[in-house]
Amino acid sequence: MLDMYRMFVVPEGKSGEKGAKMMVDLGDAMAREAIPFLGLGQKDRVIEIGFGPGIGLETLVKTVSQGTIVGIDPSELMHRLASERNKDSIVSGKITLIKGTVENLPFDDDYFNGAIAMDNMHFWNEPLNGLTELKRVLLPGSKLVCSFTPHSGGSKHGWEKLFERAGYVDFTLLESALGIRIVAKIPEISV
């Protein structure tokens, strides 16, 4: 179990390097499939939770080419690997990396136009708290996409009730050969 933790939850050492290679090999196609569900524009602001080796960030730059992309991850190893992969985008200010977790996001309310978490929501310490915190920083009407590739161990069971408890609407679970995607929306403000 400790090896699995070091491989995927907070990757470190040789186990983390092995996990990162798996993330690169298996996560690229999922990132390309999941990100369009956010419905982002070129100038939007988006956050990736648990960015791993930076594959999602790299894909997001192609969509949010003039906006703001923030990644948050607790792993020093993943920060190093994502920084290497996305060096030019970080230097140019397109991507900002933060060390931390979803349960405590250092952003104002209603800041981001979308959020994505790939292969990690089932590892969050307190999923309800993480979803609530994400809802706080997401603009009304924006979307959160969570995805799980088959190797990640993420299940499709029980998430709808959790998202409902956190205040999300329009919950959709989609399956493909690449895995599972959950798309949930932040309620619109009523006038």
Short mmCIF file of N, CA and C in Angstrom, two decimals:
data_model
loop_
_atom_site.label_atom_id
_atom_site.label_comp_id
_atom_site.label_asym_id
_atom_site.label_seq_id
_atom_site.Cartn_x
_atom_site.Cartn_y
_atom_site.Cartn_z
N MET A 1 0.82 -1.20 0.00
CA MET A 1 0.00 0.00 0.00
C MET A 1 0.87 1.26 0.00
N LEU A 2 1.97 1.23 0.75
CA LEU A 2 2.87 2.38 0.80
C LEU A 2 3.46 2.65 -0.59
N ASP A 3 3.78 1.57 -1.32
CA ASP A 3 4.32 1.75 -2.67
C ASP A 3 3.28 2.41 -3.58
N MET A 4 2.01 2.03 -3.45
CA MET A 4 0.94 2.64 -4.24
C MET A 4 0.81 4.13 -3.89
N TYR A 5 0.93 4.46 -2.62
CA TYR A 5 0.87 5.85 -2.18
C TYR A 5 2.00 6.65 -2.83
N ARG A 6 3.22 6.10 -2.78
CA ARG A 6 4.38 6.78 -3.37
C ARG A 6 4.34 6.81 -4.89
N MET A 7 3.55 5.92 -5.48
CA MET A 7 3.45 5.86 -6.93
C MET A 7 2.40 6.84 -7.46
N PHE A 8 1.26 6.97 -6.76
CA PHE A 8 0.14 7.72 -7.33
C PHE A 8 -0.46 8.81 -6.45
N VAL A 9 -0.47 8.66 -5.14
CA VAL A 9 -1.16 9.62 -4.28
C VAL A 9 -0.31 10.88 -4.10
N VAL A 10 0.89 10.72 -3.55
CA VAL A 10 1.89 11.79 -3.49
C VAL A 10 3.19 11.16 -4.01
N PRO A 11 3.33 11.11 -5.33
CA PRO A 11 4.45 10.39 -5.93
C PRO A 11 5.82 10.90 -5.47
N GLU A 12 6.69 9.92 -5.19
CA GLU A 12 8.07 10.24 -4.81
C GLU A 12 8.97 9.06 -5.11
N GLY A 13 10.25 9.34 -5.27
CA GLY A 13 11.26 8.31 -5.47
C GLY A 13 11.03 7.47 -6.71
N LYS A 14 11.61 6.26 -6.69
CA LYS A 14 11.51 5.37 -7.85
C LYS A 14 10.07 4.95 -8.13
N SER A 15 9.29 4.75 -7.07
CA SER A 15 7.88 4.40 -7.28
C SER A 15 7.16 5.54 -7.98
N GLY A 16 7.43 6.76 -7.57
CA GLY A 16 6.81 7.92 -8.20
C GLY A 16 7.21 8.08 -9.65
N GLU A 17 8.47 7.81 -9.95
CA GLU A 17 8.94 7.87 -11.35
C GLU A 17 8.20 6.84 -12.20
N LYS A 18 8.02 5.64 -11.63
CA LYS A 18 7.29 4.58 -12.34
C LYS A 18 5.83 5.01 -12.56
N GLY A 19 5.20 5.56 -11.53
CA GLY A 19 3.84 6.05 -11.65
C GLY A 19 3.72 7.16 -12.68
N ALA A 20 4.70 8.06 -12.70
CA ALA A 20 4.68 9.17 -13.66
C ALA A 20 4.76 8.65 -15.09
N LYS A 21 5.57 7.62 -15.31
CA LYS A 21 5.67 7.04 -16.66
C LYS A 21 4.32 6.46 -17.08
N MET A 22 3.64 5.79 -16.15
CA MET A 22 2.31 5.24 -16.45
C MET A 22 1.33 6.38 -16.76
N MET A 23 1.43 7.47 -16.00
CA MET A 23 0.54 8.61 -16.22
C MET A 23 0.75 9.19 -17.62
N VAL A 24 2.00 9.29 -18.03
CA VAL A 24 2.31 9.83 -19.36
C VAL A 24 1.80 8.87 -20.43
N ASP A 25 2.08 7.58 -20.26
CA ASP A 25 1.70 6.60 -21.28
C ASP A 25 0.19 6.47 -21.44
N LEU A 26 -0.55 6.56 -20.34
CA LEU A 26 -1.98 6.29 -20.38
C LEU A 26 -2.86 7.54 -20.26
N GLY A 27 -2.30 8.66 -19.83
CA GLY A 27 -3.12 9.83 -19.54
C GLY A 27 -3.29 10.82 -20.67
N ASP A 28 -2.41 10.80 -21.64
CA ASP A 28 -2.46 11.78 -22.72
C ASP A 28 -3.77 11.73 -23.49
N ALA A 29 -4.19 10.54 -23.88
CA ALA A 29 -5.43 10.40 -24.65
C ALA A 29 -6.63 10.83 -23.81
N MET A 30 -6.63 10.50 -22.51
CA MET A 30 -7.74 10.91 -21.65
C MET A 30 -7.78 12.43 -21.52
N ALA A 31 -6.64 13.07 -21.39
CA ALA A 31 -6.61 14.53 -21.30
C ALA A 31 -7.22 15.15 -22.55
N ARG A 32 -6.84 14.65 -23.71
CA ARG A 32 -7.38 15.18 -24.96
C ARG A 32 -8.88 14.94 -25.09
N GLU A 33 -9.36 13.84 -24.50
CA GLU A 33 -10.79 13.54 -24.56
C GLU A 33 -11.59 14.32 -23.51
N ALA A 34 -11.02 14.52 -22.33
CA ALA A 34 -11.76 15.12 -21.21
C ALA A 34 -11.82 16.65 -21.26
N ILE A 35 -10.75 17.29 -21.66
CA ILE A 35 -10.67 18.76 -21.60
C ILE A 35 -11.75 19.47 -22.41
N PRO A 36 -12.11 19.00 -23.60
CA PRO A 36 -13.17 19.70 -24.34
C PRO A 36 -14.51 19.79 -23.59
N PHE A 37 -14.77 18.87 -22.66
CA PHE A 37 -16.01 18.90 -21.89
C PHE A 37 -16.10 20.13 -20.99
N LEU A 38 -14.98 20.80 -20.75
CA LEU A 38 -14.99 22.02 -19.93
C LEU A 38 -15.62 23.20 -20.67
N GLY A 39 -15.60 23.16 -21.99
CA GLY A 39 -16.18 24.25 -22.79
C GLY A 39 -15.44 25.57 -22.61
N LEU A 40 -14.12 25.51 -22.52
CA LEU A 40 -13.31 26.71 -22.27
C LEU A 40 -13.04 27.52 -23.53
N GLY A 41 -12.84 28.81 -23.33
CA GLY A 41 -12.41 29.71 -24.40
C GLY A 41 -10.94 30.04 -24.26
N GLN A 42 -10.38 30.69 -25.25
CA GLN A 42 -8.95 31.01 -25.27
C GLN A 42 -8.49 31.87 -24.11
N LYS A 43 -9.36 32.73 -23.59
CA LYS A 43 -8.96 33.68 -22.55
C LYS A 43 -9.46 33.29 -21.15
N ASP A 44 -9.95 32.10 -20.98
CA ASP A 44 -10.50 31.66 -19.70
C ASP A 44 -9.42 31.34 -18.67
N ARG A 45 -9.87 31.13 -17.44
CA ARG A 45 -9.00 30.71 -16.33
C ARG A 45 -9.42 29.31 -15.92
N VAL A 46 -8.44 28.39 -15.83
CA VAL A 46 -8.74 27.00 -15.50
C VAL A 46 -7.72 26.48 -14.50
N ILE A 47 -8.17 25.55 -13.65
CA ILE A 47 -7.28 24.92 -12.68
C ILE A 47 -7.31 23.41 -12.89
N GLU A 48 -6.12 22.80 -12.81
CA GLU A 48 -6.03 21.35 -12.82
C GLU A 48 -5.60 20.90 -11.43
N ILE A 49 -6.38 20.00 -10.87
CA ILE A 49 -6.11 19.44 -9.55
C ILE A 49 -5.30 18.16 -9.75
N GLY A 50 -4.16 18.06 -9.05
CA GLY A 50 -3.32 16.87 -9.17
C GLY A 50 -2.77 16.71 -10.57
N PHE A 51 -1.98 17.67 -11.02
CA PHE A 51 -1.54 17.72 -12.42
C PHE A 51 -0.53 16.67 -12.80
N GLY A 52 0.02 15.93 -11.84
CA GLY A 52 0.96 14.86 -12.17
C GLY A 52 2.13 15.36 -13.01
N PRO A 53 2.54 14.60 -14.02
CA PRO A 53 3.69 15.01 -14.84
C PRO A 53 3.38 16.12 -15.84
N GLY A 54 2.19 16.70 -15.80
CA GLY A 54 1.91 17.88 -16.60
C GLY A 54 1.27 17.67 -17.95
N ILE A 55 0.74 16.48 -18.19
CA ILE A 55 0.12 16.18 -19.48
C ILE A 55 -1.13 17.02 -19.71
N GLY A 56 -2.00 17.10 -18.71
CA GLY A 56 -3.21 17.90 -18.83
C GLY A 56 -2.89 19.37 -19.04
N LEU A 57 -1.90 19.86 -18.29
CA LEU A 57 -1.49 21.27 -18.43
C LEU A 57 -1.04 21.55 -19.85
N GLU A 58 -0.26 20.64 -20.39
CA GLU A 58 0.25 20.77 -21.76
C GLU A 58 -0.90 20.82 -22.76
N THR A 59 -1.91 20.02 -22.54
CA THR A 59 -3.09 19.99 -23.42
C THR A 59 -3.93 21.25 -23.23
N LEU A 60 -4.07 21.71 -21.98
CA LEU A 60 -4.86 22.91 -21.70
C LEU A 60 -4.31 24.15 -22.41
N VAL A 61 -2.98 24.26 -22.54
CA VAL A 61 -2.37 25.42 -23.19
C VAL A 61 -2.88 25.58 -24.62
N LYS A 62 -3.20 24.47 -25.26
CA LYS A 62 -3.69 24.53 -26.64
C LYS A 62 -5.11 25.11 -26.70
N THR A 63 -5.88 24.94 -25.63
CA THR A 63 -7.25 25.45 -25.58
C THR A 63 -7.32 26.85 -24.99
N VAL A 64 -6.61 27.05 -23.88
CA VAL A 64 -6.63 28.32 -23.16
C VAL A 64 -5.33 29.06 -23.50
N SER A 65 -5.16 29.38 -24.75
CA SER A 65 -3.89 29.92 -25.25
C SER A 65 -3.58 31.32 -24.76
N GLN A 66 -4.60 32.09 -24.38
CA GLN A 66 -4.37 33.46 -23.91
C GLN A 66 -4.90 33.68 -22.49
N GLY A 67 -5.26 32.62 -21.84
CA GLY A 67 -5.85 32.72 -20.50
C GLY A 67 -4.87 32.36 -19.40
N THR A 68 -5.42 31.87 -18.30
CA THR A 68 -4.64 31.51 -17.12
C THR A 68 -4.84 30.04 -16.82
N ILE A 69 -3.75 29.32 -16.66
CA ILE A 69 -3.80 27.90 -16.31
C ILE A 69 -3.02 27.73 -15.01
N VAL A 70 -3.70 27.16 -14.01
CA VAL A 70 -3.07 26.92 -12.71
C VAL A 70 -3.13 25.43 -12.43
N GLY A 71 -2.03 24.89 -11.95
CA GLY A 71 -2.00 23.50 -11.52
C GLY A 71 -1.66 23.44 -10.05
N ILE A 72 -2.31 22.53 -9.31
CA ILE A 72 -2.00 22.35 -7.90
C ILE A 72 -1.78 20.86 -7.66
N ASP A 73 -0.69 20.54 -6.96
CA ASP A 73 -0.31 19.16 -6.70
C ASP A 73 0.59 19.15 -5.47
N PRO A 74 0.47 18.13 -4.59
CA PRO A 74 1.30 18.09 -3.40
C PRO A 74 2.69 17.49 -3.59
N SER A 75 2.95 16.89 -4.75
CA SER A 75 4.18 16.12 -4.96
C SER A 75 5.31 16.97 -5.55
N GLU A 76 6.46 16.98 -4.87
CA GLU A 76 7.65 17.66 -5.40
C GLU A 76 8.08 17.05 -6.73
N LEU A 77 8.02 15.72 -6.82
CA LEU A 77 8.40 15.03 -8.05
C LEU A 77 7.52 15.47 -9.22
N MET A 78 6.22 15.54 -9.00
CA MET A 78 5.32 15.95 -10.08
C MET A 78 5.54 17.41 -10.46
N HIS A 79 5.88 18.25 -9.50
CA HIS A 79 6.21 19.64 -9.82
C HIS A 79 7.43 19.70 -10.74
N ARG A 80 8.43 18.91 -10.42
CA ARG A 80 9.64 18.90 -11.26
C ARG A 80 9.33 18.40 -12.67
N LEU A 81 8.60 17.28 -12.76
CA LEU A 81 8.30 16.71 -14.08
C LEU A 81 7.39 17.62 -14.90
N ALA A 82 6.37 18.20 -14.27
CA ALA A 82 5.46 19.11 -14.98
C ALA A 82 6.19 20.37 -15.40
N SER A 83 7.12 20.84 -14.56
CA SER A 83 7.90 22.04 -14.91
C SER A 83 8.79 21.77 -16.11
N GLU A 84 9.40 20.59 -16.15
CA GLU A 84 10.24 20.24 -17.30
C GLU A 84 9.40 20.14 -18.57
N ARG A 85 8.25 19.49 -18.49
CA ARG A 85 7.39 19.28 -19.66
C ARG A 85 6.82 20.60 -20.17
N ASN A 86 6.53 21.53 -19.28
CA ASN A 86 5.83 22.78 -19.64
C ASN A 86 6.70 24.02 -19.42
N LYS A 87 8.00 23.86 -19.53
CA LYS A 87 8.94 24.94 -19.22
C LYS A 87 8.60 26.25 -19.94
N ASP A 88 8.41 26.21 -21.24
CA ASP A 88 8.15 27.44 -22.01
C ASP A 88 6.86 28.12 -21.56
N SER A 89 5.83 27.34 -21.30
CA SER A 89 4.55 27.92 -20.87
C SER A 89 4.63 28.50 -19.46
N ILE A 90 5.47 27.93 -18.63
CA ILE A 90 5.66 28.47 -17.27
C ILE A 90 6.45 29.77 -17.35
N VAL A 91 7.53 29.76 -18.13
CA VAL A 91 8.37 30.95 -18.28
C VAL A 91 7.56 32.11 -18.87
N SER A 92 6.68 31.82 -19.82
CA SER A 92 5.88 32.87 -20.46
C SER A 92 4.69 33.32 -19.60
N GLY A 93 4.46 32.64 -18.48
CA GLY A 93 3.37 33.02 -17.58
C GLY A 93 2.03 32.41 -17.91
N LYS A 94 1.98 31.50 -18.87
CA LYS A 94 0.71 30.86 -19.22
C LYS A 94 0.28 29.85 -18.15
N ILE A 95 1.26 29.19 -17.53
CA ILE A 95 0.98 28.17 -16.51
C ILE A 95 1.66 28.58 -15.21
N THR A 96 0.92 28.41 -14.11
CA THR A 96 1.46 28.60 -12.77
C THR A 96 1.24 27.31 -11.99
N LEU A 97 2.28 26.81 -11.34
CA LEU A 97 2.19 25.60 -10.51
C LEU A 97 2.23 25.98 -9.04
N ILE A 98 1.36 25.34 -8.26
CA ILE A 98 1.27 25.59 -6.82
C ILE A 98 1.36 24.26 -6.09
N LYS A 99 2.10 24.25 -5.00
CA LYS A 99 2.15 23.04 -4.17
C LYS A 99 0.99 23.10 -3.18
N GLY A 100 0.16 22.07 -3.19
CA GLY A 100 -0.97 22.04 -2.28
C GLY A 100 -1.97 20.97 -2.67
N THR A 101 -3.15 21.05 -2.05
CA THR A 101 -4.21 20.08 -2.29
C THR A 101 -5.53 20.79 -2.57
N VAL A 102 -6.48 20.05 -3.06
CA VAL A 102 -7.78 20.59 -3.44
C VAL A 102 -8.57 21.11 -2.23
N GLU A 103 -8.28 20.63 -1.05
CA GLU A 103 -9.06 21.01 0.13
C GLU A 103 -8.80 22.44 0.59
N ASN A 104 -7.73 23.08 0.09
CA ASN A 104 -7.39 24.42 0.53
C ASN A 104 -6.81 25.21 -0.65
N LEU A 105 -7.69 25.76 -1.48
CA LEU A 105 -7.26 26.46 -2.69
C LEU A 105 -7.07 27.95 -2.40
N PRO A 106 -5.89 28.50 -2.69
CA PRO A 106 -5.58 29.90 -2.37
C PRO A 106 -6.09 30.89 -3.44
N PHE A 107 -7.38 30.85 -3.71
CA PHE A 107 -7.97 31.70 -4.74
C PHE A 107 -9.27 32.31 -4.23
N ASP A 108 -9.62 33.45 -4.84
CA ASP A 108 -10.88 34.11 -4.51
C ASP A 108 -12.06 33.27 -4.98
N ASP A 109 -13.22 33.54 -4.41
CA ASP A 109 -14.46 32.92 -4.86
C ASP A 109 -14.70 33.29 -6.33
N ASP A 110 -15.38 32.40 -7.04
CA ASP A 110 -15.81 32.67 -8.42
C ASP A 110 -14.66 33.14 -9.31
N TYR A 111 -13.55 32.44 -9.28
CA TYR A 111 -12.36 32.87 -10.03
C TYR A 111 -12.17 32.11 -11.35
N PHE A 112 -12.35 30.79 -11.34
CA PHE A 112 -12.03 29.96 -12.51
C PHE A 112 -13.25 29.68 -13.37
N ASN A 113 -13.00 29.55 -14.69
CA ASN A 113 -14.04 29.18 -15.66
C ASN A 113 -14.20 27.67 -15.78
N GLY A 114 -13.31 26.91 -15.18
CA GLY A 114 -13.39 25.46 -15.24
C GLY A 114 -12.30 24.82 -14.41
N ALA A 115 -12.52 23.53 -14.09
CA ALA A 115 -11.54 22.76 -13.33
C ALA A 115 -11.54 21.33 -13.83
N ILE A 116 -10.37 20.71 -13.75
CA ILE A 116 -10.24 19.32 -14.17
C ILE A 116 -9.38 18.58 -13.16
N ALA A 117 -9.74 17.32 -12.93
CA ALA A 117 -8.95 16.42 -12.08
C ALA A 117 -8.92 15.07 -12.78
N MET A 118 -7.73 14.62 -13.14
CA MET A 118 -7.60 13.35 -13.86
C MET A 118 -6.90 12.32 -12.98
N ASP A 119 -7.58 11.20 -12.79
CA ASP A 119 -7.02 10.05 -12.07
C ASP A 119 -6.61 10.36 -10.63
N ASN A 120 -7.33 11.26 -9.95
CA ASN A 120 -6.90 11.51 -8.57
C ASN A 120 -8.02 11.79 -7.58
N MET A 121 -9.24 12.03 -8.02
CA MET A 121 -10.29 12.39 -7.08
C MET A 121 -10.52 11.31 -6.04
N HIS A 122 -10.35 10.05 -6.38
CA HIS A 122 -10.54 8.96 -5.43
C HIS A 122 -9.39 8.89 -4.41
N PHE A 123 -8.34 9.70 -4.58
CA PHE A 123 -7.25 9.77 -3.62
C PHE A 123 -7.35 10.98 -2.69
N TRP A 124 -8.32 11.88 -2.93
CA TRP A 124 -8.45 13.06 -2.09
C TRP A 124 -8.76 12.63 -0.66
N ASN A 125 -8.17 13.33 0.32
CA ASN A 125 -8.42 13.01 1.73
C ASN A 125 -9.89 13.14 2.08
N GLU A 126 -10.50 14.22 1.66
CA GLU A 126 -11.92 14.49 1.94
C GLU A 126 -12.60 14.92 0.64
N PRO A 127 -13.11 13.97 -0.16
CA PRO A 127 -13.69 14.34 -1.45
C PRO A 127 -14.81 15.39 -1.36
N LEU A 128 -15.67 15.30 -0.36
CA LEU A 128 -16.74 16.29 -0.24
C LEU A 128 -16.16 17.69 0.00
N ASN A 129 -15.16 17.78 0.87
CA ASN A 129 -14.52 19.07 1.13
C ASN A 129 -13.82 19.59 -0.13
N GLY A 130 -13.17 18.70 -0.88
CA GLY A 130 -12.50 19.11 -2.11
C GLY A 130 -13.48 19.62 -3.15
N LEU A 131 -14.60 18.92 -3.30
CA LEU A 131 -15.62 19.36 -4.26
C LEU A 131 -16.24 20.70 -3.84
N THR A 132 -16.45 20.87 -2.53
CA THR A 132 -17.01 22.12 -2.03
C THR A 132 -16.03 23.28 -2.25
N GLU A 133 -14.76 23.03 -2.01
CA GLU A 133 -13.74 24.06 -2.21
C GLU A 133 -13.63 24.43 -3.69
N LEU A 134 -13.69 23.44 -4.57
CA LEU A 134 -13.67 23.73 -6.00
C LEU A 134 -14.90 24.53 -6.41
N LYS A 135 -16.05 24.17 -5.89
CA LYS A 135 -17.27 24.91 -6.20
C LYS A 135 -17.13 26.37 -5.79
N ARG A 136 -16.46 26.63 -4.70
CA ARG A 136 -16.25 27.99 -4.22
C ARG A 136 -15.45 28.82 -5.22
N VAL A 137 -14.40 28.24 -5.81
CA VAL A 137 -13.52 29.01 -6.70
C VAL A 137 -13.97 29.00 -8.16
N LEU A 138 -15.00 28.22 -8.47
CA LEU A 138 -15.51 28.16 -9.85
C LEU A 138 -16.64 29.17 -10.05
N LEU A 139 -16.65 29.79 -11.21
CA LEU A 139 -17.70 30.73 -11.57
C LEU A 139 -19.04 30.02 -11.77
N PRO A 140 -20.15 30.67 -11.46
CA PRO A 140 -21.45 30.08 -11.74
C PRO A 140 -21.56 29.70 -13.22
N GLY A 141 -22.11 28.51 -13.47
CA GLY A 141 -22.26 28.03 -14.84
C GLY A 141 -21.05 27.30 -15.38
N SER A 142 -19.92 27.33 -14.66
CA SER A 142 -18.72 26.64 -15.15
C SER A 142 -18.80 25.15 -14.81
N LYS A 143 -17.83 24.40 -15.33
CA LYS A 143 -17.86 22.94 -15.17
C LYS A 143 -16.59 22.41 -14.50
N LEU A 144 -16.79 21.29 -13.83
CA LEU A 144 -15.70 20.48 -13.29
C LEU A 144 -15.76 19.15 -14.02
N VAL A 145 -14.62 18.72 -14.54
CA VAL A 145 -14.51 17.41 -15.19
C VAL A 145 -13.52 16.58 -14.38
N CYS A 146 -13.98 15.42 -13.94
CA CYS A 146 -13.11 14.45 -13.26
C CYS A 146 -13.07 13.20 -14.13
N SER A 147 -11.89 12.68 -14.35
CA SER A 147 -11.77 11.50 -15.19
C SER A 147 -10.93 10.44 -14.50
N PHE A 148 -11.18 9.20 -14.90
CA PHE A 148 -10.46 8.05 -14.37
C PHE A 148 -10.12 7.12 -15.52
N THR A 149 -8.84 6.90 -15.76
CA THR A 149 -8.44 5.90 -16.74
C THR A 149 -8.58 4.53 -16.07
N PRO A 150 -8.71 3.46 -16.84
CA PRO A 150 -8.94 2.14 -16.24
C PRO A 150 -7.88 1.73 -15.21
N HIS A 151 -6.64 2.10 -15.40
CA HIS A 151 -5.58 1.67 -14.47
C HIS A 151 -5.61 2.42 -13.14
N SER A 152 -6.35 3.53 -13.05
CA SER A 152 -6.28 4.38 -11.86
C SER A 152 -6.99 3.82 -10.64
N GLY A 153 -7.91 2.89 -10.86
CA GLY A 153 -8.66 2.35 -9.73
C GLY A 153 -9.89 3.17 -9.39
N GLY A 154 -10.16 4.22 -10.16
CA GLY A 154 -11.34 5.05 -9.92
C GLY A 154 -12.60 4.31 -10.35
N SER A 155 -13.63 4.43 -9.56
CA SER A 155 -14.89 3.75 -9.81
C SER A 155 -15.94 4.75 -10.29
N LYS A 156 -17.00 4.24 -10.89
CA LYS A 156 -18.08 5.11 -11.32
C LYS A 156 -19.21 5.16 -10.28
N HIS A 157 -19.06 4.48 -9.19
CA HIS A 157 -20.14 4.34 -8.21
C HIS A 157 -20.04 5.37 -7.07
N GLY A 158 -21.16 5.96 -6.72
CA GLY A 158 -21.26 6.82 -5.57
C GLY A 158 -20.95 8.29 -5.79
N TRP A 159 -20.43 8.64 -6.95
CA TRP A 159 -20.02 10.03 -7.17
C TRP A 159 -21.20 10.98 -7.32
N GLU A 160 -22.28 10.54 -7.97
CA GLU A 160 -23.40 11.44 -8.22
C GLU A 160 -23.94 12.04 -6.92
N LYS A 161 -24.14 11.21 -5.91
CA LYS A 161 -24.65 11.70 -4.62
C LYS A 161 -23.66 12.67 -3.97
N LEU A 162 -22.38 12.37 -4.09
CA LEU A 162 -21.35 13.25 -3.51
C LEU A 162 -21.36 14.62 -4.20
N PHE A 163 -21.45 14.63 -5.51
CA PHE A 163 -21.51 15.89 -6.25
C PHE A 163 -22.77 16.67 -5.89
N GLU A 164 -23.89 15.98 -5.74
CA GLU A 164 -25.15 16.62 -5.33
C GLU A 164 -25.00 17.25 -3.95
N ARG A 165 -24.40 16.51 -3.01
CA ARG A 165 -24.19 17.03 -1.66
C ARG A 165 -23.32 18.28 -1.67
N ALA A 166 -22.37 18.33 -2.61
CA ALA A 166 -21.47 19.49 -2.71
C ALA A 166 -22.12 20.66 -3.45
N GLY A 167 -23.32 20.46 -4.02
CA GLY A 167 -24.04 21.56 -4.65
C GLY A 167 -23.88 21.68 -6.16
N TYR A 168 -23.36 20.65 -6.81
CA TYR A 168 -23.23 20.68 -8.27
C TYR A 168 -24.55 20.26 -8.91
N VAL A 169 -24.74 20.66 -10.16
CA VAL A 169 -25.94 20.29 -10.92
C VAL A 169 -25.52 19.69 -12.25
N ASP A 170 -26.50 19.14 -12.96
CA ASP A 170 -26.26 18.57 -14.29
C ASP A 170 -25.11 17.57 -14.30
N PHE A 171 -25.12 16.64 -13.35
CA PHE A 171 -24.11 15.59 -13.25
C PHE A 171 -24.28 14.62 -14.41
N THR A 172 -23.18 14.36 -15.13
CA THR A 172 -23.19 13.39 -16.23
C THR A 172 -21.98 12.48 -16.09
N LEU A 173 -22.21 11.19 -16.22
CA LEU A 173 -21.13 10.22 -16.20
C LEU A 173 -21.03 9.62 -17.60
N LEU A 174 -19.86 9.73 -18.20
CA LEU A 174 -19.63 9.24 -19.56
C LEU A 174 -18.54 8.18 -19.54
N GLU A 175 -18.74 7.12 -20.29
CA GLU A 175 -17.72 6.06 -20.38
C GLU A 175 -17.26 5.90 -21.82
N SER A 176 -15.98 5.58 -21.95
CA SER A 176 -15.42 5.27 -23.27
C SER A 176 -14.32 4.24 -23.05
N ALA A 177 -13.67 3.84 -24.11
CA ALA A 177 -12.56 2.89 -24.00
C ALA A 177 -11.43 3.48 -23.15
N LEU A 178 -11.35 4.82 -23.08
CA LEU A 178 -10.28 5.47 -22.32
C LEU A 178 -10.58 5.54 -20.83
N GLY A 179 -11.84 5.35 -20.44
CA GLY A 179 -12.19 5.39 -19.03
C GLY A 179 -13.49 6.11 -18.77
N ILE A 180 -13.57 6.70 -17.57
CA ILE A 180 -14.78 7.35 -17.09
C ILE A 180 -14.53 8.85 -16.97
N ARG A 181 -15.54 9.63 -17.38
CA ARG A 181 -15.50 11.07 -17.17
C ARG A 181 -16.75 11.49 -16.44
N ILE A 182 -16.57 12.32 -15.43
CA ILE A 182 -17.69 12.92 -14.72
C ILE A 182 -17.68 14.40 -15.09
N VAL A 183 -18.81 14.89 -15.55
CA VAL A 183 -18.95 16.31 -15.87
C VAL A 183 -20.05 16.85 -14.97
N ALA A 184 -19.73 17.87 -14.19
CA ALA A 184 -20.72 18.47 -13.30
C ALA A 184 -20.62 19.99 -13.42
N LYS A 185 -21.75 20.65 -13.23
CA LYS A 185 -21.82 22.09 -13.44
C LYS A 185 -22.10 22.82 -12.14
N ILE A 186 -21.53 24.01 -12.04
CA ILE A 186 -21.82 24.91 -10.93
C ILE A 186 -23.15 25.59 -11.26
N PRO A 187 -24.08 25.65 -10.31
CA PRO A 187 -25.37 26.29 -10.62
C PRO A 187 -25.20 27.73 -11.08
N GLU A 188 -26.08 28.13 -11.99
CA GLU A 188 -26.13 29.53 -12.43
C GLU A 188 -26.70 30.39 -11.29
N ILE A 189 -26.33 31.64 -11.25
CA ILE A 189 -26.91 32.55 -10.25
C ILE A 189 -28.31 32.90 -10.70
N SER A 190 -29.28 32.77 -9.78
CA SER A 190 -30.64 33.18 -10.15
C SER A 190 -30.80 34.68 -9.98
N VAL A 191 -31.46 35.29 -10.94
CA VAL A 191 -31.64 36.74 -10.93
C VAL A 191 -32.97 37.09 -10.31
#
